[in-house]
Coordinates of C-alpha atoms and ligand atoms in Angstrom, one line a residue:
X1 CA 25.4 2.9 11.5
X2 CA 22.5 5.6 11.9
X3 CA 22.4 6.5 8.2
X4 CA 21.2 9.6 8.1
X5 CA 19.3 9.5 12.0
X6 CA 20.2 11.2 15.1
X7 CA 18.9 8.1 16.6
X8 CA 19.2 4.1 16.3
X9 CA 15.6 4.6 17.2
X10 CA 14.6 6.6 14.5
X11 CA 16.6 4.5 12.3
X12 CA 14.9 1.7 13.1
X13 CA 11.7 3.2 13.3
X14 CA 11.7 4.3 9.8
X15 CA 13.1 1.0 8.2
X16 CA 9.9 -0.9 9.6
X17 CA 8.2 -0.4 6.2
X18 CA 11.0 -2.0 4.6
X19 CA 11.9 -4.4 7.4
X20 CA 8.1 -6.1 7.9
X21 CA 7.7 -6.3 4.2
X22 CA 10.9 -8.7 4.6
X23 CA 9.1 -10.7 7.5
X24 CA 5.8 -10.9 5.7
X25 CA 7.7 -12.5 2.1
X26 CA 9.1 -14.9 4.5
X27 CA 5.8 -16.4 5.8
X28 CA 3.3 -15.3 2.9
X29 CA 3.2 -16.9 -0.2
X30 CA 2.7 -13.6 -2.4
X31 CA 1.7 -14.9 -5.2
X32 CA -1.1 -17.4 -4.3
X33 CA -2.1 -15.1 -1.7
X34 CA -1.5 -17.6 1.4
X35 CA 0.1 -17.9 4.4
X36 CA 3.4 -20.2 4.4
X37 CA 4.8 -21.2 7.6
X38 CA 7.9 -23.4 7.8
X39 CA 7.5 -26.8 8.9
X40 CA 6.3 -27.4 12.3
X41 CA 6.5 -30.4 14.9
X42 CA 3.1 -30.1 16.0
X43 CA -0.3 -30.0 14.3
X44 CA -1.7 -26.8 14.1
X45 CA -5.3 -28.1 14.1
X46 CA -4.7 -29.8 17.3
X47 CA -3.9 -27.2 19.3
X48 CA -6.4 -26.8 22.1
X49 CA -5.1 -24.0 23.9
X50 CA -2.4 -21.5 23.4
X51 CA -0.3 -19.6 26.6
X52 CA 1.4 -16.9 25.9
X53 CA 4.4 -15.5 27.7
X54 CA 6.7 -12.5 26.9
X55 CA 8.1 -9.3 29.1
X56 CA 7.6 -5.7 28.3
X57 CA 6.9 -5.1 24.5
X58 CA 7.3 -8.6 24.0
X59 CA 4.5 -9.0 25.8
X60 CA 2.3 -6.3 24.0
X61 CA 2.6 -8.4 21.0
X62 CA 1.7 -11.3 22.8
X63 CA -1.3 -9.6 24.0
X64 CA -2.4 -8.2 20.5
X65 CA -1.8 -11.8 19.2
X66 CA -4.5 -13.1 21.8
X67 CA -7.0 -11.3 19.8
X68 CA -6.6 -12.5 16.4
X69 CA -5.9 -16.0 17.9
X70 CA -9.5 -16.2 19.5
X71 CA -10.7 -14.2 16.7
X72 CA -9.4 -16.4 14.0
X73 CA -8.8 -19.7 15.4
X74 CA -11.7 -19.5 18.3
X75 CA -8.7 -21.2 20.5
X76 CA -8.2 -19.8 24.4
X77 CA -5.5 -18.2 24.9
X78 CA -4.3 -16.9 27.9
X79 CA -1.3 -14.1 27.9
X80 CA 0.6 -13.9 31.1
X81 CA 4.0 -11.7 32.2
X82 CA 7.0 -14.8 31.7
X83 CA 7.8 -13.5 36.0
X84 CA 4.4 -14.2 37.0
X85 CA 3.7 -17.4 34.6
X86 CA 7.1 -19.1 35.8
X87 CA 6.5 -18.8 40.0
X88 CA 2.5 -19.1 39.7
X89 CA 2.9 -23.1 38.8
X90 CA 0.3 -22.1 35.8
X91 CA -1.8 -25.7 35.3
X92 CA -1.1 -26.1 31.6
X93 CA -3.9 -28.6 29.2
X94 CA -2.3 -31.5 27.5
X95 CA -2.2 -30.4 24.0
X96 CA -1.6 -26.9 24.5
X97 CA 0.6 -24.7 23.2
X98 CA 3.3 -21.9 25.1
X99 CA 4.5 -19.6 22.6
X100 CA 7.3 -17.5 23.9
X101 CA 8.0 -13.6 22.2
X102 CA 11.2 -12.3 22.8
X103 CA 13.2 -10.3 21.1
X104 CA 17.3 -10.7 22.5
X105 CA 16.1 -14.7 23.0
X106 CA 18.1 -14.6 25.9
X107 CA 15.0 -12.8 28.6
X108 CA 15.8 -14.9 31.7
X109 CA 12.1 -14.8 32.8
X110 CA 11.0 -15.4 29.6
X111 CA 13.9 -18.3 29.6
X112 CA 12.5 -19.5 32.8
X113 CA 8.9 -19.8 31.1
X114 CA 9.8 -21.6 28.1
X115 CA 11.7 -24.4 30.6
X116 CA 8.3 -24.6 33.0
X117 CA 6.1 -25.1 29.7
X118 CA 8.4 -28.0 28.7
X119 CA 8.4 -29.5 31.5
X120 CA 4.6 -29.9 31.9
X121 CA 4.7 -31.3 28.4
X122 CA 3.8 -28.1 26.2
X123 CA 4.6 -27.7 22.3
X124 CA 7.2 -24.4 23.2
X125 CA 7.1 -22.4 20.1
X126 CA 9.6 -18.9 20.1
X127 CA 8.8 -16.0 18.6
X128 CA 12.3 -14.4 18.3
X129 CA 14.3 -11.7 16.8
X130 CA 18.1 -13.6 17.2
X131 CA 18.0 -16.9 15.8
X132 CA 20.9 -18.4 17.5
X133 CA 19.7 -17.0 21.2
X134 CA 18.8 -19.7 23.8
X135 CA 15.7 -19.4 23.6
X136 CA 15.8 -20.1 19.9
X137 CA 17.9 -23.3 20.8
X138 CA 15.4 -24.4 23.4
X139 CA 12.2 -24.1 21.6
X140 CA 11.0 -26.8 19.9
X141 CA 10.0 -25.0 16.6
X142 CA 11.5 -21.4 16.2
X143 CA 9.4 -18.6 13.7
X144 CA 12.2 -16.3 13.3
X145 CA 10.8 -12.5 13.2
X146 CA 13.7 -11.0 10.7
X147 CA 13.2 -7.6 12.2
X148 CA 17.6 -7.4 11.6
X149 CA 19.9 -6.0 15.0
X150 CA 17.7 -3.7 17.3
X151 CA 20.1 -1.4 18.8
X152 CA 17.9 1.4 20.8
X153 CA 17.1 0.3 24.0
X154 CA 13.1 1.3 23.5
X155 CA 12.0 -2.0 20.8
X156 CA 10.5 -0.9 17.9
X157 CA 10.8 -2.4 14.5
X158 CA 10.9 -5.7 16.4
X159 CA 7.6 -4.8 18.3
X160 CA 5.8 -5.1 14.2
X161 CA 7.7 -7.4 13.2
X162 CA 6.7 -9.6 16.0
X163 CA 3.2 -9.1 14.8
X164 CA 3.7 -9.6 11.2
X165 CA 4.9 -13.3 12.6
X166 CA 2.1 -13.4 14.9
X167 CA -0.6 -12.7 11.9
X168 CA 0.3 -14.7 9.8
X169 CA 0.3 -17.5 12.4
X170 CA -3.3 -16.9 13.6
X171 CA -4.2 -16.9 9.6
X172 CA -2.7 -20.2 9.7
X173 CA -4.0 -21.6 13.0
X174 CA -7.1 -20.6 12.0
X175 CA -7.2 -22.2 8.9
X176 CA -5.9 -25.4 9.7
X177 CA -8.5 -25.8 12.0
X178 CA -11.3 -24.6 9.3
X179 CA -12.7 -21.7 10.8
X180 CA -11.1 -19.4 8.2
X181 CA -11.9 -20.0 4.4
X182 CA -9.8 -19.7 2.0
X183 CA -11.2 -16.4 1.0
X184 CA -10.7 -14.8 4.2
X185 CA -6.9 -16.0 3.9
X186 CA -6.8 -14.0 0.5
X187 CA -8.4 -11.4 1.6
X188 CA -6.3 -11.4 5.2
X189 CA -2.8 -11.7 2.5
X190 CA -3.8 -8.6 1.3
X191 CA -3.9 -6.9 3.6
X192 CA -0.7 -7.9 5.0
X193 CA 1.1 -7.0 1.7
X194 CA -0.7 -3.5 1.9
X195 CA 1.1 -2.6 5.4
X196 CA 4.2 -1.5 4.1
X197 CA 2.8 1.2 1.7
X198 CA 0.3 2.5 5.3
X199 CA 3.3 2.2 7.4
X200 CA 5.1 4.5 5.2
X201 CA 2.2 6.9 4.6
X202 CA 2.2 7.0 8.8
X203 CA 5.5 7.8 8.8
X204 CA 4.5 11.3 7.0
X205 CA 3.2 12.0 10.3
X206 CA 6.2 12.7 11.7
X207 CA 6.4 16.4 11.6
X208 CA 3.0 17.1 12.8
X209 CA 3.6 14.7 15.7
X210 CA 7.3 16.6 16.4
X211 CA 4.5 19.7 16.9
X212 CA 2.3 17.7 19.4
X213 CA 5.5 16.9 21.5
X214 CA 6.1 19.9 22.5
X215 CA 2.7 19.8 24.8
X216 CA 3.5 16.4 25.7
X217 CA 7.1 17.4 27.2
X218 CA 4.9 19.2 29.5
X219 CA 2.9 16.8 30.7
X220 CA 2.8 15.4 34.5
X221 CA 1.0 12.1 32.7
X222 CA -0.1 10.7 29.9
X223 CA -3.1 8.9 29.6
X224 CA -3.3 6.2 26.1
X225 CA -6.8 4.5 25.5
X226 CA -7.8 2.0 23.3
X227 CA -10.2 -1.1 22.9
X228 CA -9.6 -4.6 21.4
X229 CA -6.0 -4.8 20.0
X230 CA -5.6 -1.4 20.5
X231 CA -5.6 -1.8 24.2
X232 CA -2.3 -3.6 23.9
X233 CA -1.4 -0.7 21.9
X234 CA -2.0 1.9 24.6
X235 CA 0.0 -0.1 27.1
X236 CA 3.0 -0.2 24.5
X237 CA 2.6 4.1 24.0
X238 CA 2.7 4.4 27.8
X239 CA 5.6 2.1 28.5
X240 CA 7.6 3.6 25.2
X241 CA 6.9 7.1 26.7
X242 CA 8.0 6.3 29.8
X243 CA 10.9 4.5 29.3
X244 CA 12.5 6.8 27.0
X245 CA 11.0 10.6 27.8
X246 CA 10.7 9.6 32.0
X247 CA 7.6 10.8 31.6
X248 CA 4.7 8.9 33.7
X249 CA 1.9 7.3 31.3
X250 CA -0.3 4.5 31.6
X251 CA -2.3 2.4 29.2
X252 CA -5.9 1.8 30.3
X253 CA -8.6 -0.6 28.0
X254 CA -11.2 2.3 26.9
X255 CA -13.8 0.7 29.1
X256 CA -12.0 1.0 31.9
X257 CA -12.1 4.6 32.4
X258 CA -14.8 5.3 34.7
X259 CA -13.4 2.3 36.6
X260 CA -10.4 4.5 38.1
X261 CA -8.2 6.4 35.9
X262 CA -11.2 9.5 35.0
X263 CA -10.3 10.3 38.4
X264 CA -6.7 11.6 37.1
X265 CA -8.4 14.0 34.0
X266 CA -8.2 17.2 34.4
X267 CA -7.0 20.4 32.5
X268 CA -3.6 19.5 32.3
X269 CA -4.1 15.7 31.5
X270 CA -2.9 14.6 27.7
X271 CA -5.0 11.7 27.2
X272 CA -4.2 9.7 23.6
X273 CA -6.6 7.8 22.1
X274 CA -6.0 4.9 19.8
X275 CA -9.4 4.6 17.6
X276 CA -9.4 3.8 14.3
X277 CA -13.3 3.3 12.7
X278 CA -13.8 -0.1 13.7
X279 CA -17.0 -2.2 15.3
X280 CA -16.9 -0.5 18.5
X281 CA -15.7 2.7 17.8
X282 CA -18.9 4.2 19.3
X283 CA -17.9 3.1 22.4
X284 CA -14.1 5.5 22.2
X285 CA -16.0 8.3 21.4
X286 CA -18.0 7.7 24.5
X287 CA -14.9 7.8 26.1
X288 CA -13.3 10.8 24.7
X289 CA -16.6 12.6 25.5
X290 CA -16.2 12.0 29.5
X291 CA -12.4 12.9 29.0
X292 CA -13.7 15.9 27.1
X293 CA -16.2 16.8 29.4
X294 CA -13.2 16.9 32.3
X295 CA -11.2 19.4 30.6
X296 CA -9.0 16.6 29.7
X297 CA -6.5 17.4 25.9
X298 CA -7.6 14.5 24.0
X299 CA -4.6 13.8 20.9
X300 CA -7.3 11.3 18.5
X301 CA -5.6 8.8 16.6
X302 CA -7.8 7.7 13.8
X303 CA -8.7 7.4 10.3
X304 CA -10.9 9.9 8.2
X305 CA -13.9 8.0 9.2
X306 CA -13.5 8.5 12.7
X307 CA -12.4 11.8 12.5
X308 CA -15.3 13.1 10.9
X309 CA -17.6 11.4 13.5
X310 CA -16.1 12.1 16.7
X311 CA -17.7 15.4 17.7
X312 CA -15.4 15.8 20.3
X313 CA -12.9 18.7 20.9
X314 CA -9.5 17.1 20.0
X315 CA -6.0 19.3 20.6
X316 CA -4.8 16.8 17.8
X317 CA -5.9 14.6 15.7
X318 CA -3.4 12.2 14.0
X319 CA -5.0 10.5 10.7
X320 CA -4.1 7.8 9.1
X321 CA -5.2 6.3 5.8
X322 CA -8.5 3.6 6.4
X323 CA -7.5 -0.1 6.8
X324 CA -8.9 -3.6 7.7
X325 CA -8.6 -3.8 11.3
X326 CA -6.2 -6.7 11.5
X327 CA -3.6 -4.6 10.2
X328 CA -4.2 -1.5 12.6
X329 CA -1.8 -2.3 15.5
X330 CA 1.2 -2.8 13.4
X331 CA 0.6 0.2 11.2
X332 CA -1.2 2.3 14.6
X333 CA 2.4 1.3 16.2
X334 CA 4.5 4.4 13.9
X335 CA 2.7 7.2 15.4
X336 CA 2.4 5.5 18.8
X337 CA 6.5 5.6 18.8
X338 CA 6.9 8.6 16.7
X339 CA 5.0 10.6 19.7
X340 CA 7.9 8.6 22.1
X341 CA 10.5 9.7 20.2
X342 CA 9.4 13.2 19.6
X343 CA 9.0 13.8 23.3
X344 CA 11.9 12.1 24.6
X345 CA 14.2 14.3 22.2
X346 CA 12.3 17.1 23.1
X347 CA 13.0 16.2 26.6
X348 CA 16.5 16.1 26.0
X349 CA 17.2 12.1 27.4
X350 CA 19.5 9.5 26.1
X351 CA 16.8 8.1 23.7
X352 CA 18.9 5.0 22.2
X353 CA 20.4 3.6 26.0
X354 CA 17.8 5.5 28.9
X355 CA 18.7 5.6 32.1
X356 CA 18.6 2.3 34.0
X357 CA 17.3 0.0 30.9
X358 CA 19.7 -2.2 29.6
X359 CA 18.8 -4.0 26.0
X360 CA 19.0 -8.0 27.0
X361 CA 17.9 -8.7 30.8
X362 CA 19.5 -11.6 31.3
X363 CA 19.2 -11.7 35.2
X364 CA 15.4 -11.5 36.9
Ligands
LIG401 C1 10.7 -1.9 25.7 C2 11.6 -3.0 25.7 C3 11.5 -4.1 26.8 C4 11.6 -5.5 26.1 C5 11.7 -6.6 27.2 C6 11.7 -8.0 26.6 O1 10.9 -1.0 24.7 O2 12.4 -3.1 24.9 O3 10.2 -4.0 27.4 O4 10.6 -5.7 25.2 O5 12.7 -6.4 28.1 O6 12.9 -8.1 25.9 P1 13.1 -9.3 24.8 O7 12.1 -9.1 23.7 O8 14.5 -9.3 24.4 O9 12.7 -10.6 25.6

């Protein structure tokens, strides 16, 4: 049932404020302002490395998890495609951890990885949207994600939901190991429990990015920038354009510009930026100022902050409310598939089953 949406996508992409406020009660405990994980067989304080392996958006969350891993729990991580990690015979430490992120539970390469991590004696944790999906069943400890049935082809609400679960892991990693105090887990609770009220205020976005579309229909390629768990983000706008509009995008870290991809700006280059005010948001504007400078149609998305201080000539700039960067990827995620959706409707495709896709890839 689409309610009242042309789309199981939209659907689902306007329940995620609703639908991660679900996730997060499961794993928070509201009240003391903690994180609550379920029971698990292993020691969180012990881990000593984590791998993480995942396909497609899966693997987007994966990547944004690496950072607040490192960042929380100062543990190495390493994220890695589940078809590369299974056939590269990946040496795995003693003591490490695989997580595995999946959505269907049932990703054969993803399957695959799970079975290699085992083998070499790996805690297997899984990350999954279906509880009773193999993957679930083969795991050794199983954080359900609670996103409910994902029926569009594109993954979206279980995309956030994926790193609501993720969070609140690294909160918990992190302070199981000491390197988080107990005021930083308030203060990180928070902030969880505000994302629901900034996903929604995103959400009001919506017409103004329906607007934007229309330029992006036009569009050859599509360019999407960002730096620290916003890179992640831009390769998740440029595979979600692609896979549901057909039109060519790519995600680049911002600091990677001059190392190929400027090349491509020109005039009729769309180039989305993914900046919110953060530590090195210097460093973006850097970046929109050679795209700029190339004739290149720069769409900004950022908070007031960093609209007001990047002097740079924008065709768009989407704003959203200011936040604690933790939060940013989930709540950055709405107008990074809003401007999918928009396009691909606008394009005129079959936005809930695109061509080719299929929703559980069961074979490799
Ligand atoms: C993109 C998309 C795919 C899946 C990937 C993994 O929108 O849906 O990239 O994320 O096929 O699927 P799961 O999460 O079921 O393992």
């Amino acid at each position: 049932d689409k309610g009242n949406h042309r789309h199981f996508m939209a659907k689902e992409i306007y329940e995620q404020p609703e639908v991660i406020a679900h996730t997060f009660s499961h794993y928070l405990d509201l009240a003391a302002e903690t994180v609550s994980l379920p029971e698990l067989p292993f020691d969180l304080a012990q881990i000593q490395h984590i791998s993480i392996t995942a396909c497609g958006t899966a693997l987007y969350a994966g990547a944004v998890a690496e950072y607040w891993l490192e960042r929380f729990a100062r543990v190495p991580v390493s994220t890695d495609i589940a078809s590369e990690f299974r056939y590269r015979e990946t040496p795995l430490t003693p003591g490490g951890l695989t997580i595995v992120i999946s959505q269907s539970g049932e990703t054969a390469d993803t399957l695959a990885s799970l079975r290699y991590a085992k083998e070499c004696g790996q805690k297997v944790l899984a990350v999954v949207n279906v509880p009773t999906s193999t993957i679930a069943r083969e795991a050794d400890a199983v954080l359900p994600i609670l996103a409910g049935p994902e029926i569009g082809v594109a993954s979206t609400k279980a995309f956030t939901c994926q790193l609501a679960t993720l969070a609140c892991l690294s909160v918990a990693i992190g302070r199981a190991k000491g390197l988080l105090s107990q005021d930083d887990e308030h203060r990180l609770v928070r902030a969880f429990m505000e994302v629901p009220r900034l996903m929604t205020e995103a959400l009001k976005l919506s017409p103004e990015i329906e607007v934007l579309s229309r330029t992006l229909a036009k569009a050859q390629d599509v360019l999407y920038l960002g730096r620290g768990t916003n890179f992640p983000l831009a390769l998740e706008g440029a595979l979600k354009l692609k896979e549901i509009s057909y039109i060519h995008a790519e995600g680049y870290a911002g600091g990677e510009l001059k190392h190929g991809p400027i090349a491509l700006i020109d005039e009729t280059m769309p180039v989305v930026v993914i900046a919110p005010h953060d530590r090195i948001f210097d460093k973006t504007v850097s970046n929109m100022e050679e795209v700029a400078a190339r004739g290149g149609k720069i769409i900004l998305v950022t908070d007031p902050k960093g609209a007001d201080e990047a002097h740079v000539d924008a065709v768009q700039k989407l704003i959203l409310p200011e936040m604690p960067a933790t939060v940013c990827p989930m709540v950055y995620s709405i107008p990074v598939q809003l401007i999918a959706y928009h396009t691909a409707v606008i394009m005129g495709t079959d936005v809930d089953q695109p061509r080719n896709l299929a929703k559980s890839v069961t074979v490799e």
